[in-house]
Amino acid sequence: MSLRVHHVSISFREKGKIFQAVQDMSFDIEPGSTVGLVGESGSGKTLTALSILNLLPKEALVTGEIEWEGQNILAMSQPKLRAIRGKEIGLIFQNPLASLNPVYTIGNQLIETIRLHHRELSVKDARDKAIDLLQKVGISDPASRLSYYPHQFSLGMCQRVVIALTLSMQPTLLIADEPTASLDVTVQAQILDLLCAIQAEFNMSILLISHDLGVIAQTCDHVLVMYRGHIVESGPKTEIVLSPRHPYTQALFAAIPSIHLDRPVAVKAKIAEPISPFDQPTGCVFCTRCPYATDKCRTQSPTLEDRGASKVACFFPLG
Amino acid sequence: MKLPLSAWVSIGLLGLFFVGSLAIQWPLKMDAQSFDPNLVGGPLSPSFAHIFGTDDAGRDTLLRCLSGAKLSLSIGLVSVMMATSIGLAVGLVSGFSPRWIDAGVMRFVDFVMALPTFFLILSIQVLLKPSIWNVVVVIGATSWMGTARMVRASVLSLKERPFILVARARGLSSRRLLFKHILPHTLSPVLVSAMLGMGHAILTESVLSFLGLGVQPPCPSWGNMLEDSLSYMYQAPWMAIAPGMCIVCVVMATAVIGDAWQERIQQI
């Protein structure tokens, strides 16, 4: 089952002004593949994720089409949406502790979710399944952990529980919105390994959203780079990592902190002048921060065009 | 459960009233006696036979106070249950509905809040025949607004919490979200305000009965006992002191318990 995001724009209207959060975004996710979505905070990554589940706040104006198995999610009825949410498309959120209801034990939440989509299961069967799942995500002594409340787990363990919750419905597409952002590096690696292992076992496709290029490079097949609501570069991981063509992608790589103090820096984005989100600059979205920007960049906006194996939205792609 | 001593004393006090009011009715079968005029008549001062003295008709004040406790406590309890249910329902609906419904419901709440509640109660009691059920319904129907606002406020903040969004992403229906994942979070403060509201309801009942618009004689209530005592203020002060102390004790007790509970919630 594949996902096709087709010319999706998301905007908000506030006091008569329009704030374009995501503009004309298109991408596909093939079954079994892992697609990474990178970009800085506020670039529209999370909105994209929410729009795929049609969970955007009511104020959001969405145009375009999001096709799941040939059906437009944006035009679906609520009962149909509920059947897809969780069961076919799962969501893992950034902060695992906040993703769990603090007043219920994790056993309660697991069993609720399992029985929501498998009504035929008895509470006892659902409990057995919950224990199975906890084992699968690497939680020791799962039977007794069922009676734990979320706050009794560490963040890493919590994220494992959230993953177990999502897995309980065996979605075919998993949207992981910064799944490792609040975890320390070793736990981060464990969680990423777990996601990869699960993907192989259940043959899921994953949309991995992150601001961390290291995470993306470690896991994804295909990478989308977002800047201020636009996809500026899109291509196979190897292309993007080894020969980034958009100045913004290069700047992102240059911004990775390194323990090699003398590492040469290829491109450095200028420190951004604060721009009001309501201002739609003419020309390329990145021109205000691009060290190579010319007059053409400031007046005309580039579109995504094939450059070798990847697509780049830049008049003067590098490399 | 860890509560301060004052709260335990208050719980004990309420329990004492509760047990006492039941005891005179069933095992001791003394309830009838509290209505029976004593042949000697006149207010008798406290003695071993009548610890709190008797009233002008020679009826035992202690027994009448305990009999009144049954009424006051049940009126307090039932009217608070009614107010809390209405408040919860209105708050949940308002907080979870689209903005225009929310706005409409809240303006209605503002309107009810702006009504001079006590005069409303008075006029209803005057227009309808005063009865215990009227008292309960009227108190319940005019004291739910605080709860409604409180519940709405917590629903508004809860529905933006990530776990609600994630639960929605798991395919939960709105009804399930509301009742299973939002409602339990709002309950603790609601229970505290219900406890405080009970004291308020008991006070309102006393005032109504005092004015002769609540519980009707010969059925004893703390309020109408106070009214009876008015004309004997100097000859028989115990007639006023006993029911007055009952009111003060019970209202204080509910307030102390409510406060202690609130402290405890905030610690968690």
PDB file of C-alpha atoms in Angstrom, chain A residues 50 53 55 59 82 85-86 89 91 93 98-104 108 112-113 116-117 165 169, chain B residues 96 98-99 161-174 176 179-182 184-185:
ATOM      1  CA  LEU A  50      -0.602  15.413  10.804  1.00  0.00           C
ATOM      2  CA  LEU A  53      -3.766  11.388   9.193  1.00  0.00           C
ATOM      3  CA  LEU A  55      -5.476  15.444  12.185  1.00  0.00           C
ATOM      4  CA  GLU A  59      -8.395  26.235  11.348  1.00  0.00           C
ATOM      5  CA  ARG A  82     -10.865   6.224  12.282  1.00  0.00           C
ATOM      6  CA  ARG A  85      -5.844   5.835  11.811  1.00  0.00           C
ATOM      7  CA  GLY A  86      -3.743   3.485  13.845  1.00  0.00           C
ATOM      8  CA  ILE A  89      -1.179   4.434   9.410  1.00  0.00           C
ATOM      9  CA  LEU A  91       1.936   7.735  14.444  1.00  0.00           C
ATOM     10  CA  PHE A  93       5.230  11.379  18.462  1.00  0.00           C
ATOM     11  CA  ALA A  98       3.396  13.148  26.788  1.00  0.00           C
ATOM     12  CA  SER A  99       2.038  10.656  24.253  1.00  0.00           C
ATOM     13  CA  LEU A 100       0.736   8.361  26.966  1.00  0.00           C
ATOM     14  CA  ASN A 101      -2.224   9.145  29.170  1.00  0.00           C
ATOM     15  CA  PRO A 102      -0.740   9.708  32.637  1.00  0.00           C
ATOM     16  CA  VAL A 103      -3.773   8.441  34.552  1.00  0.00           C
ATOM     17  CA  TYR A 104      -3.871   4.944  33.059  1.00  0.00           C
ATOM     18  CA  ASN A 108      -4.750  -0.449  30.219  1.00  0.00           C
ATOM     19  CA  GLU A 112      -7.658  -0.567  24.941  1.00  0.00           C
ATOM     20  CA  THR A 113      -5.852  -0.031  21.654  1.00  0.00           C
ATOM     21  CA  LEU A 116     -10.245  -1.144  19.569  1.00  0.00           C
ATOM     22  CA  HIS A 117      -9.175  -2.691  16.301  1.00  0.00           C
ATOM     23  CA  LEU A 165       1.139   0.669  21.128  1.00  0.00           C
ATOM     24  CA  MET A 169      -2.375  -2.529  15.226  1.00  0.00           C
TER      25      MET A 169
ATOM     26  CA  PHE B  96     -15.194  19.595  23.497  1.00  0.00           C
ATOM     27  CA  PRO B  98     -16.804  23.483  18.125  1.00  0.00           C
ATOM     28  CA  ARG B  99     -16.165  27.046  19.135  1.00  0.00           C
ATOM     29  CA  ARG B 161      -2.291  17.679  25.160  1.00  0.00           C
ATOM     30  CA  PRO B 162      -0.199  15.371  22.950  1.00  0.00           C
ATOM     31  CA  PHE B 163      -1.620  12.154  24.362  1.00  0.00           C
ATOM     32  CA  ILE B 164      -5.060  13.135  23.140  1.00  0.00           C
ATOM     33  CA  LEU B 165      -3.729  13.800  19.641  1.00  0.00           C
ATOM     34  CA  VAL B 166      -1.864  10.497  19.737  1.00  0.00           C
ATOM     35  CA  ALA B 167      -4.959   8.675  20.976  1.00  0.00           C
ATOM     36  CA  ARG B 168      -6.895  10.207  18.079  1.00  0.00           C
ATOM     37  CA  ALA B 169      -4.156   9.031  15.736  1.00  0.00           C
ATOM     38  CA  ARG B 170      -4.754   5.543  17.100  1.00  0.00           C
ATOM     39  CA  GLY B 171      -8.309   5.722  15.772  1.00  0.00           C
ATOM     40  CA  LEU B 172     -10.247   6.404  18.991  1.00  0.00           C
ATOM     41  CA  SER B 173     -13.670   7.943  18.576  1.00  0.00           C
ATOM     42  CA  SER B 174     -14.467  11.362  20.025  1.00  0.00           C
ATOM     43  CA  ARG B 176     -14.234   7.472  23.838  1.00  0.00           C
ATOM     44  CA  PHE B 179     -15.200   9.872  28.476  1.00  0.00           C
ATOM     45  CA  LYS B 180     -12.156   7.700  28.903  1.00  0.00           C
ATOM     46  CA  HIS B 181      -9.223  10.029  28.339  1.00  0.00           C
ATOM     47  CA  ILE B 182     -10.436  13.502  29.271  1.00  0.00           C
ATOM     48  CA  PRO B 184     -10.959  11.343  34.609  1.00  0.00           C
ATOM     49  CA  HIS B 185      -8.471  14.229  34.528  1.00  0.00           C
TER      50      HIS B 185
END
